[in-house]
Short mmCIF file of C-alpha atoms in Angstrom, two decimals:
data_model
loop_
_atom_site.label_atom_id
_atom_site.label_comp_id
_atom_site.label_asym_id
_atom_site.label_seq_id
_atom_site.Cartn_x
_atom_site.Cartn_y
_atom_site.Cartn_z
CA MET Q 1 -25.02 26.07 22.62
CA HIS Q 2 -24.93 25.54 26.41
CA ILE Q 3 -24.35 28.60 28.58
CA LEU Q 4 -23.93 28.19 32.32
CA LYS Q 5 -23.25 30.80 35.01
CA ILE Q 6 -21.42 28.97 37.78
CA THR Q 7 -21.29 30.48 41.25
CA GLU Q 8 -20.95 29.21 44.80
CA ASP Q 9 -24.69 28.64 44.88
CA GLY Q 10 -24.63 26.35 41.82
CA ALA Q 11 -25.06 26.58 38.05
CA ALA Q 12 -27.76 28.43 36.15
CA ARG Q 13 -28.52 28.11 32.45
CA HIS Q 14 -28.73 31.16 30.21
CA THR Q 15 -29.11 32.12 26.54
CA VAL Q 16 -26.80 33.80 24.08
CA ASP Q 17 -28.54 37.12 24.67
CA ASP Q 18 -27.42 37.02 28.32
CA LEU Q 19 -23.73 36.56 27.54
CA ALA Q 20 -22.67 40.21 27.36
CA ARG Q 21 -24.26 40.90 30.75
CA LEU Q 22 -22.92 37.72 32.37
CA LEU Q 23 -19.34 38.57 31.39
CA THR Q 24 -19.56 41.90 33.27
CA GLU Q 25 -20.71 40.32 36.52
CA GLN Q 26 -18.08 39.81 39.19
CA ASP Q 27 -19.46 36.76 40.96
CA GLY Q 28 -18.65 33.32 39.58
CA PHE Q 29 -17.74 32.66 35.98
CA VAL Q 30 -19.35 31.68 32.66
CA TRP Q 31 -19.03 28.39 30.80
CA VAL Q 32 -20.02 28.38 27.13
CA ASP Q 33 -20.06 24.93 25.49
CA ILE Q 34 -20.38 25.08 21.67
CA PRO Q 35 -21.26 21.73 19.99
CA HIS Q 36 -20.11 22.92 16.55
CA CYS Q 37 -18.69 26.18 15.28
CA ASP Q 38 -21.47 27.59 13.10
CA ASP Q 39 -22.08 31.25 12.18
CA THR Q 40 -23.72 31.96 15.52
CA ALA Q 41 -20.74 30.49 17.34
CA VAL Q 42 -18.33 32.54 15.24
CA HIS Q 43 -20.26 35.69 16.15
CA VAL Q 44 -20.04 34.82 19.84
CA LEU Q 45 -16.32 34.04 19.67
CA ALA Q 46 -15.34 37.04 17.57
CA GLU Q 47 -17.79 39.74 18.70
CA VAL Q 48 -18.88 38.89 22.23
CA PHE Q 49 -15.56 37.53 23.52
CA GLY Q 50 -13.34 39.34 21.02
CA PHE Q 51 -11.02 36.41 20.37
CA HIS Q 52 -8.28 36.73 17.76
CA ARG Q 53 -9.36 35.88 14.21
CA LEU Q 54 -6.71 33.14 13.96
CA ALA Q 55 -8.05 31.58 17.16
CA VAL Q 56 -11.56 31.64 15.71
CA LYS Q 57 -10.17 30.10 12.52
CA ASP Q 58 -8.65 27.28 14.59
CA CYS Q 59 -12.15 26.55 15.91
CA ARG Q 60 -13.70 26.44 12.45
CA GLU Q 61 -11.01 24.25 10.86
CA ARG Q 62 -9.70 20.85 11.85
CA ASN Q 63 -6.40 20.79 13.72
CA ARG Q 64 -4.34 17.64 13.19
CA VAL Q 65 -2.18 18.05 16.31
CA PRO Q 66 -2.77 19.55 19.77
CA LYS Q 67 -1.69 23.18 20.12
CA MET Q 68 -1.69 26.04 22.57
CA HIS Q 69 -1.65 29.83 22.15
CA ALA Q 70 -1.22 32.17 25.10
CA TYR Q 71 -2.86 35.60 24.74
CA ASP Q 72 -2.85 38.54 27.15
CA ASP Q 73 -6.02 37.56 29.03
CA HIS Q 74 -6.70 33.95 27.99
CA VAL Q 75 -5.19 30.72 26.70
CA LEU Q 76 -6.35 28.66 23.72
CA ALA Q 77 -5.74 24.92 24.07
CA VAL Q 78 -6.59 22.40 21.33
CA LEU Q 79 -6.81 18.74 22.41
CA HIS Q 80 -7.94 15.46 20.87
CA ALA Q 81 -9.71 12.36 22.14
CA PRO Q 82 -9.90 9.01 20.29
CA GLU Q 83 -13.08 7.42 18.96
CA ARG Q 84 -13.25 4.01 17.32
CA GLY Q 85 -14.36 3.89 13.71
CA GLU Q 86 -14.90 1.13 11.20
CA ARG Q 87 -12.10 -1.25 10.12
CA GLY Q 88 -9.68 -0.04 12.78
CA HIS Q 89 -9.92 3.66 11.92
CA VAL Q 90 -9.40 6.10 14.80
CA HIS Q 91 -11.40 9.33 14.74
CA TYR Q 92 -9.85 12.45 16.25
CA LEU Q 93 -12.45 14.23 18.43
CA GLU Q 94 -11.28 17.81 18.70
CA LEU Q 95 -11.92 19.93 21.79
CA ASP Q 96 -10.88 23.60 21.77
CA GLN Q 97 -10.75 25.56 25.02
CA PHE Q 98 -10.54 29.29 25.70
CA ILE Q 99 -9.52 29.62 29.33
CA GLY Q 100 -9.94 33.19 30.63
CA ARG Q 101 -10.23 34.93 34.00
CA GLY Q 102 -14.00 34.91 34.14
CA TYR Q 103 -15.00 32.37 31.53
CA LEU Q 104 -14.33 29.02 29.88
CA VAL Q 105 -15.38 28.47 26.27
CA THR Q 106 -15.29 24.92 24.88
CA VAL Q 107 -15.74 24.29 21.17
CA HIS Q 108 -16.20 20.80 19.66
CA GLY Q 109 -14.98 19.79 16.23
CA PRO Q 110 -14.98 19.97 13.37
CA ASN Q 111 -15.20 16.19 13.38
CA ASN Q 112 -15.67 13.46 10.83
CA PRO Q 113 -19.35 13.17 9.76
CA ALA Q 114 -19.24 9.54 10.92
CA VAL Q 115 -18.78 10.71 14.52
CA THR Q 116 -22.01 11.08 16.47
CA ALA Q 117 -22.82 14.21 18.45
CA GLU Q 118 -23.02 12.06 21.58
CA ALA Q 119 -19.42 10.94 21.15
CA ALA Q 120 -18.18 14.43 20.24
CA GLU Q 121 -19.65 16.01 23.40
CA ARG Q 122 -18.82 13.12 25.70
CA GLU Q 123 -16.42 14.94 28.05
CA THR Q 124 -18.33 18.21 28.47
CA ARG Q 125 -21.65 16.40 28.84
CA ALA Q 126 -20.23 14.22 31.62
CA VAL Q 127 -18.91 17.29 33.47
CA ARG Q 128 -22.18 19.17 32.94
CA ASP Q 129 -24.10 16.23 34.42
CA ARG Q 130 -21.83 16.26 37.46
CA ILE Q 131 -22.43 19.97 37.93
CA ASP Q 132 -26.20 19.56 37.55
CA GLY Q 133 -26.14 16.72 40.05
CA GLY Q 134 -24.17 18.75 42.59
CA ARG Q 135 -21.20 16.38 42.48
CA LEU Q 136 -18.87 19.05 41.06
CA ARG Q 137 -18.52 22.69 42.06
CA PRO Q 138 -15.58 24.23 40.17
CA ASP Q 139 -14.47 27.55 41.65
CA SER Q 140 -12.72 28.86 38.54
CA PRO Q 141 -12.51 28.39 34.76
CA ALA Q 142 -9.15 26.64 35.21
CA ALA Q 143 -10.70 24.16 37.67
CA LEU Q 144 -13.56 23.47 35.26
CA SER Q 145 -11.09 22.99 32.39
CA HIS Q 146 -9.12 20.60 34.59
CA ALA Q 147 -12.27 18.50 35.16
CA ILE Q 148 -13.07 18.41 31.43
CA VAL Q 149 -9.52 17.45 30.44
CA ALA Q 150 -9.49 14.80 33.17
CA ALA Q 151 -12.58 13.28 31.52
CA LEU Q 152 -10.80 13.41 28.15
CA ILE Q 153 -7.79 11.61 29.64
CA ARG Q 154 -10.06 8.92 31.10
CA ASN Q 155 -11.47 8.36 27.63
CA GLN Q 156 -7.95 7.95 26.29
CA GLU Q 157 -7.25 5.39 29.01
CA GLU Q 158 -10.50 3.55 28.21
CA TYR Q 159 -9.53 3.42 24.56
CA VAL Q 160 -6.17 1.88 25.49
CA GLU Q 161 -8.08 -0.61 27.67
CA HIS Q 162 -10.28 -1.62 24.72
CA VAL Q 163 -7.27 -2.05 22.44
CA THR Q 164 -5.47 -4.05 25.15
CA THR Q 165 -8.45 -6.41 25.34
CA ASP Q 166 -8.15 -6.92 21.58
CA VAL Q 167 -4.40 -7.49 21.89
CA TRP Q 168 -4.90 -10.20 24.53
CA ALA Q 169 -7.45 -11.94 22.33
CA LEU Q 170 -5.04 -11.80 19.38
CA GLU Q 171 -2.24 -13.21 21.53
CA GLN Q 172 -4.46 -16.13 22.58
CA GLN Q 173 -5.12 -16.88 18.93
CA VAL Q 174 -1.38 -16.94 18.21
CA THR Q 175 -0.39 -19.09 21.19
CA GLY Q 176 -3.40 -21.38 20.67
CA GLY Q 177 -2.66 -21.86 16.98
CA ASP Q 178 -6.16 -20.63 16.13
CA VAL Q 179 -5.29 -18.47 13.13
CA ALA Q 180 -7.26 -19.46 10.05
CA GLU Q 181 -6.38 -16.55 7.74
CA PRO Q 182 -2.87 -15.15 8.31
CA GLU Q 183 -3.41 -12.07 6.13
CA ALA Q 184 -6.58 -11.02 7.96
CA PHE Q 185 -4.93 -11.76 11.31
CA LEU Q 186 -1.91 -9.57 10.49
CA THR Q 187 -4.34 -6.82 9.50
CA GLU Q 188 -5.97 -7.03 12.94
CA LEU Q 189 -2.57 -6.89 14.62
CA PHE Q 190 -1.52 -3.77 12.76
CA ARG Q 191 -4.92 -2.14 13.33
CA ALA Q 192 -4.42 -2.57 17.07
CA ARG Q 193 -0.92 -1.15 16.73
CA HIS Q 194 -2.30 1.83 14.81
CA GLY Q 195 -4.80 2.53 17.60
CA LEU Q 196 -2.10 2.45 20.27
CA LEU Q 197 0.20 4.69 18.24
CA THR Q 198 -2.63 7.17 17.72
CA VAL Q 199 -3.44 7.48 21.44
CA ARG Q 200 0.25 7.55 22.27
CA THR Q 201 0.74 10.51 19.94
CA MET Q 202 -2.29 12.33 21.38
CA ALA Q 203 -1.07 11.85 24.95
CA ALA Q 204 2.56 12.75 24.21
CA LEU Q 205 1.72 15.98 22.37
CA SER Q 206 -0.94 16.99 24.91
CA GLY Q 207 1.45 16.28 27.79
CA ALA Q 208 4.09 18.49 26.21
CA LEU Q 209 1.46 21.20 25.72
CA TYR Q 210 0.46 21.21 29.41
CA THR Q 211 4.06 21.02 30.54
CA HIS Q 212 4.68 24.22 28.63
CA MET Q 213 1.46 25.76 29.97
CA ALA Q 214 2.72 25.23 33.53
CA THR Q 215 5.66 27.55 32.77
CA LEU Q 216 3.53 30.50 31.61
CA PRO Q 217 4.19 33.55 33.78
CA ALA Q 218 0.54 34.67 33.62
CA LEU Q 219 -0.74 31.37 35.03
CA PRO Q 220 -2.11 31.88 38.56
CA LYS Q 221 -0.04 30.10 41.18
CA GLY Q 222 -3.09 28.35 42.55
CA HIS Q 223 -3.71 26.66 39.21
CA ARG Q 224 -0.16 25.64 38.43
CA GLY Q 225 -0.57 22.43 40.40
CA SER Q 226 -3.64 21.34 38.43
CA VAL Q 227 -1.88 22.06 35.13
CA GLU Q 228 1.14 20.03 36.21
CA ASP Q 229 -1.20 17.23 37.36
CA THR Q 230 -2.82 17.21 33.89
CA ALA Q 231 0.61 17.00 32.26
CA ASP Q 232 1.49 14.06 34.53
CA ARG Q 233 -1.75 12.28 33.59
CA PHE Q 234 -1.01 12.64 29.90
CA THR Q 235 2.49 11.28 30.56
CA ARG Q 236 0.96 8.30 32.36
CA VAL Q 237 -1.29 7.54 29.38
CA ARG Q 238 1.72 7.75 27.08
CA ARG Q 239 3.72 5.33 29.24
CA ILE Q 240 0.83 2.87 29.50
CA THR Q 241 0.40 3.02 25.74
CA ASP Q 242 4.12 2.48 25.21
CA GLY Q 243 3.98 -0.62 27.41
CA GLN Q 244 1.02 -2.07 25.55
CA ARG Q 245 2.62 -1.22 22.22
CA GLU Q 246 5.78 -3.12 23.19
CA TYR Q 247 3.62 -6.04 24.33
CA LEU Q 248 1.78 -6.02 21.00
CA GLN Q 249 5.06 -5.78 19.12
CA GLY Q 250 6.14 -8.95 20.90
CA VAL Q 251 2.97 -10.70 19.71
CA ILE Q 252 3.59 -9.47 16.15
CA GLY Q 253 7.21 -10.64 16.28
CA PHE Q 254 6.20 -14.05 17.63
CA TYR Q 255 3.59 -14.51 14.91
CA GLN Q 256 5.99 -13.38 12.21
CA SER Q 257 8.50 -15.93 13.52
CA LEU Q 258 5.83 -18.62 13.27
CA LEU Q 259 5.07 -17.61 9.70
CA THR Q 260 8.78 -17.69 8.85
CA LEU Q 261 9.15 -21.14 10.43
CA ARG Q 262 6.12 -22.46 8.57
CA SER Q 263 7.44 -21.00 5.33
CA THR Q 264 10.79 -22.69 5.96
CA LEU Q 265 9.13 -26.05 6.64
CA VAL Q 266 7.02 -25.73 3.52
CA GLY Q 267 10.14 -24.87 1.55
CA GLN Q 268 11.95 -27.90 2.95
CA THR Q 269 9.00 -30.13 2.06
CA GLN Q 270 8.96 -28.71 -1.45
CA ASN Q 271 12.70 -29.20 -1.77
CA GLU Q 272 12.36 -32.81 -0.63
CA ARG Q 273 9.63 -33.35 -3.18
CA VAL Q 274 11.74 -31.77 -5.90
CA ARG Q 275 14.65 -34.01 -4.89
CA GLU Q 276 12.44 -37.09 -5.11
CA LEU Q 277 11.17 -36.03 -8.51
CA THR Q 278 14.72 -35.36 -9.64
CA GLU Q 279 15.86 -38.80 -8.50
CA ALA Q 280 12.89 -40.41 -10.23
CA SER Q 281 13.62 -38.46 -13.39
CA TYR Q 282 17.29 -39.48 -13.21
CA ALA Q 283 16.37 -43.12 -12.79
CA GLN Q 284 13.95 -42.85 -15.68
CA ASN Q 285 16.65 -41.29 -17.84
CA GLU Q 286 19.01 -44.15 -16.99
CA GLU Q 287 16.41 -46.68 -18.07
CA VAL Q 288 15.75 -44.75 -21.27
CA LYS Q 289 19.47 -44.77 -22.04
CA LYS Q 290 19.67 -48.52 -21.54
CA ILE Q 291 16.64 -49.11 -23.73
CA SER Q 292 18.03 -46.77 -26.36
CA ALA Q 293 21.43 -48.49 -26.24
CA TRP Q 294 19.99 -51.99 -26.69
CA ALA Q 295 17.69 -50.72 -29.41
CA ALA Q 296 20.74 -49.36 -31.27
CA ILE Q 297 22.66 -52.61 -30.76
CA PHE Q 298 19.84 -54.70 -32.23
CA PHE Q 299 19.23 -52.14 -34.95
CA ALA Q 300 22.73 -52.57 -36.43
CA PRO Q 301 22.32 -56.33 -37.28
CA SER Q 302 18.83 -55.59 -38.56
CA LEU Q 303 20.29 -52.94 -40.86
CA VAL Q 304 22.88 -55.40 -42.25
CA ALA Q 305 20.23 -58.10 -42.64
CA ALA Q 306 17.97 -55.69 -44.43
CA ALA Q 307 20.75 -54.72 -46.82
CA TYR Q 308 21.68 -58.31 -47.61
CA GLY Q 309 18.04 -59.30 -47.84
CA MET Q 310 17.38 -57.10 -50.86
CA ASN Q 311 16.56 -59.09 -53.99
CA PHE Q 312 18.24 -57.16 -56.79
CA THR Q 313 19.84 -58.92 -59.78
CA HIS Q 314 23.08 -56.99 -59.76
CA MET Q 315 23.71 -56.97 -56.02
CA PRO Q 316 27.39 -57.29 -55.04
CA GLU Q 317 28.38 -60.47 -53.26
CA LEU Q 318 25.11 -62.11 -54.46
CA ARG Q 319 27.00 -65.16 -55.75
CA TRP Q 320 29.92 -65.00 -53.29
CA ALA Q 321 30.41 -68.24 -51.36
CA PHE Q 322 31.33 -66.45 -48.17
CA GLY Q 323 28.57 -63.87 -48.39
CA TYR Q 324 26.32 -65.42 -45.78
CA PRO Q 325 29.08 -65.99 -43.17
CA PHE Q 326 30.39 -62.49 -43.88
CA ALA Q 327 26.95 -61.02 -43.24
CA LEU Q 328 26.69 -62.89 -39.96
CA VAL Q 329 30.14 -61.75 -38.86
CA LEU Q 330 29.34 -58.15 -39.88
CA MET Q 331 26.12 -58.17 -37.86
CA ALA Q 332 27.92 -59.58 -34.81
CA ALA Q 333 30.77 -57.10 -35.14
CA ALA Q 334 28.43 -54.12 -35.44
CA GLY Q 335 26.46 -55.23 -32.39
CA MET Q 336 29.62 -55.81 -30.35
CA ALA Q 337 31.09 -52.46 -31.40
CA LEU Q 338 27.96 -50.60 -30.31
CA TYR Q 339 27.82 -52.59 -27.06
CA TRP Q 340 31.44 -51.64 -26.28
CA ALA Q 341 30.79 -47.96 -27.10
CA PHE Q 342 27.67 -47.75 -24.89
CA LYS Q 343 29.36 -49.67 -22.11
CA ARG Q 344 32.26 -47.26 -22.14
CA ARG Q 345 29.86 -44.29 -21.80
CA GLY Q 346 28.09 -45.92 -18.90
CA TRP Q 347 24.80 -46.44 -20.68
CA LEU Q 348 24.94 -50.21 -20.04
#
């Protein structure tokens, strides 16, 4: 837990035991930065500062969306910053702020265990380094909160910049025809889209939160401008993200059109192949019909010859003088009859 007493002369570090005394002093203000809300932090929030139990609960539990609660003497603001995870996952880094008249309390998390402490405390650490280096001298808790949120917004912008770099690389793959695995490529496209949608949602909800904060009657007039400036910055991030999302959607649409065109060409090639196979099969069937027809024509005389070639004693027409010519005529007639029948059906 980092405790700083910030005055015109600079910032001095203190311990938890000094908090009660520091809050009674009139000069400067106190900044308490809590890396994670453990039992000690809960004691400080509930007993030393006397925050509402629901506000303390918000610090101990994860909040899926930004929120703001205005109390009599302070404001609770819950914000999120993006952090890249594995396989396109976007971690929500939660930052809770209690902005009072003589203090600012920042609480980090709870966050996913995969998120490092360095990433979780990125914004407050950067502001603390600026204060230690003398580059920042906030004159009020609201001014310090403005600096921290400005750092959070810059991180949102940097995340959009990283995703935009990925989008440009993906577009070059599409236009260059360098896509080896369409399924994996589509996955990368939709991962980039997911990242942009996530930051867009963070910025839109946070912008609405600060727009509402600017209308609070208890907000000092001198700080209304900084609150409105923060709302405008969140709106700018949202608009930038919307532009990149539309650009990415164009890349996705172009690639989907290419896939559709390729699928159509493949289908046409398959249809042409099927047509060729059908024609070959038809031609083969025609040949089979011709062969079958001629086989039937020659089978009829063979059948007659086989019948008359039987050597039985009591065969009819065995001693008939016209038996042989009759057999020849019968074979010719059977063949001609079958030829005429097949010819009529178009088999010959």
